[in-house]
C-alpha positions as a LaTeX table, in Angstrom:
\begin{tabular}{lrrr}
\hline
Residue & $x$ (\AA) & $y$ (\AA) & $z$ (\AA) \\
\hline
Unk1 & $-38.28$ & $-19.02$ & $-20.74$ \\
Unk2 & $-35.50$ & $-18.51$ & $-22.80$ \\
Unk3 & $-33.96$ & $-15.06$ & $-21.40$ \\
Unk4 & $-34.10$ & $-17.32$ & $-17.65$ \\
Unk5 & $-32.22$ & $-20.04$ & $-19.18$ \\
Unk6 & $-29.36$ & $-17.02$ & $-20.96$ \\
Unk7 & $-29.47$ & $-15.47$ & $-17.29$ \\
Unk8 & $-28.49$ & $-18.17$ & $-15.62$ \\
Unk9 & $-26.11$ & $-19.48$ & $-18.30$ \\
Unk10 & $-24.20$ & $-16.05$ & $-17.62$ \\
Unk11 & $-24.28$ & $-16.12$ & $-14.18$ \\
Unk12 & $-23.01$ & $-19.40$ & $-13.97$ \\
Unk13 & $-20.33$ & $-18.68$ & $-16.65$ \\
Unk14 & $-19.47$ & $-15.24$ & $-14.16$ \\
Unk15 & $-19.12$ & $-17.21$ & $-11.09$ \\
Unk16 & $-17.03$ & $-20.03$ & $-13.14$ \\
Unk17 & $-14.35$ & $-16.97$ & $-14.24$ \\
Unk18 & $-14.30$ & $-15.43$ & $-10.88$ \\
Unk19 & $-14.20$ & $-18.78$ & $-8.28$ \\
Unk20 & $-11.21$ & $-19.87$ & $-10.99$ \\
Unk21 & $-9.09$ & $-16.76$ & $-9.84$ \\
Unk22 & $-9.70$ & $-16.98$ & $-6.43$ \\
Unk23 & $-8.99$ & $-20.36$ & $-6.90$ \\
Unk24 & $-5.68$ & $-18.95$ & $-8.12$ \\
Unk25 & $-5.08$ & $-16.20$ & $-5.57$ \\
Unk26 & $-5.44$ & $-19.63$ & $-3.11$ \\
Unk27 & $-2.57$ & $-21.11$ & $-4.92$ \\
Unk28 & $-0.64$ & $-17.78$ & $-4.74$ \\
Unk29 & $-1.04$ & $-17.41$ & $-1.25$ \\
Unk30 & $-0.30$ & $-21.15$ & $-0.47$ \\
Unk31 & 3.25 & $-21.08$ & $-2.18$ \\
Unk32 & 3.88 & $-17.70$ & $-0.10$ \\
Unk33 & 3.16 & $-18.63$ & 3.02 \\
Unk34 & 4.62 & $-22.49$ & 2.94 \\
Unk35 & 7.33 & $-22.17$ & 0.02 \\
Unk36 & 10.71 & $-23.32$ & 1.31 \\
Unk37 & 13.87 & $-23.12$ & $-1.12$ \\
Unk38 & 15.70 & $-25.86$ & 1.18 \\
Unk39 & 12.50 & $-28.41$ & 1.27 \\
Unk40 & 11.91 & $-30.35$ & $-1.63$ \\
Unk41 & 9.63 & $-33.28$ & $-2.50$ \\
Unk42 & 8.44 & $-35.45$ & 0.21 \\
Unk43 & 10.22 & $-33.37$ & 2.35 \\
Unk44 & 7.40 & $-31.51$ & 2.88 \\
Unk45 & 5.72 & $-34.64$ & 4.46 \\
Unk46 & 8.63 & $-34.25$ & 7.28 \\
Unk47 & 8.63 & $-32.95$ & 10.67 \\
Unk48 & 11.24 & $-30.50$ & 8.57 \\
Unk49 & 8.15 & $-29.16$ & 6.85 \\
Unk50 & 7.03 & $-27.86$ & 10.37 \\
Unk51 & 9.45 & $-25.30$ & 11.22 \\
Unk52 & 8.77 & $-23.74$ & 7.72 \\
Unk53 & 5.04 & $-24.03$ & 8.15 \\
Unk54 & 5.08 & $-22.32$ & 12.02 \\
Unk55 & 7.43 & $-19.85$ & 10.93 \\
Unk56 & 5.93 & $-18.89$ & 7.26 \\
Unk57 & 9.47 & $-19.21$ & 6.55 \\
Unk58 & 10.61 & $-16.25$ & 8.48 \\
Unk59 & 9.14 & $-13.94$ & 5.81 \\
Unk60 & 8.08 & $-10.32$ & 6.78 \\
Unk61 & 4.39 & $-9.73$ & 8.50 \\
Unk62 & 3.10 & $-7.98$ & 5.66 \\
Unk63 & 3.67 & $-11.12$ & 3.50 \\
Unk64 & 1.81 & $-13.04$ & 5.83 \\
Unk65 & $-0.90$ & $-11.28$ & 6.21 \\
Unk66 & $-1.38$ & $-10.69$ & 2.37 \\
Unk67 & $-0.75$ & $-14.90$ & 2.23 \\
Unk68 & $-3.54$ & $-15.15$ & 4.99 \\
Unk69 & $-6.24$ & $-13.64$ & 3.22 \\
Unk70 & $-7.02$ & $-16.32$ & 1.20 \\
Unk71 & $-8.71$ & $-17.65$ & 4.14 \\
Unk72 & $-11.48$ & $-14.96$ & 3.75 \\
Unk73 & $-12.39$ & $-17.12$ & 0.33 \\
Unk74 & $-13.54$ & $-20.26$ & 1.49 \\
Unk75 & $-17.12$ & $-18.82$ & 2.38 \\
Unk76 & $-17.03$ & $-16.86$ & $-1.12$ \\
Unk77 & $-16.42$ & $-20.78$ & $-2.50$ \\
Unk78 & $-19.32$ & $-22.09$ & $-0.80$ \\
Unk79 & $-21.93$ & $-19.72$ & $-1.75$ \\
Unk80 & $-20.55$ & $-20.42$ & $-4.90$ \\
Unk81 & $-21.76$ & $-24.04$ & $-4.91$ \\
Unk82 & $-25.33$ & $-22.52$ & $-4.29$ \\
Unk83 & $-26.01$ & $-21.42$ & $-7.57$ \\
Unk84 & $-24.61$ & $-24.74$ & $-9.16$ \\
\hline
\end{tabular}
């Protein structure tokens, strides 16, 4: 009984470390893709916000992809939830 309870405790602790940097790599890939140096504030809450947000900010296509791929996490996040 006790080696279940350490098992679990360790997977949960695993899944804890690694959902926390994706969760991170999210955050990364947010400020990439919507980041504007001439937007500040509530700004963002603008129609100004738009052109940055349709355009990525006119940043290469390799940035954009790389920025897209945190979209691939959001099923990693809610398998996650499964073992909580």
């Amino acid at each position: 009984m006790m080696g279940q309870s350490n098992l679990l405790r360790n997977r949960l602790r695993l899944i804890g470390v690694v959902v926390s940097i994706l969760l991170l790599w999210n955050g990364v890939c947010d400020y990439i893709y919507a980041y504007s140096p001439t937007l500040s504030g509530l700004e963002y809450l603008s129609p100004a916000a738009w052109d940055v947000l349709s355009t990525a900010g006119n940043r290469p296509h390799w940035m954009i992809m790389m920025a897209q791929t945190a979209g691939w996490l959001y099923p990693i996040y809610a398998l996650s939830y499964y073992h909580w």
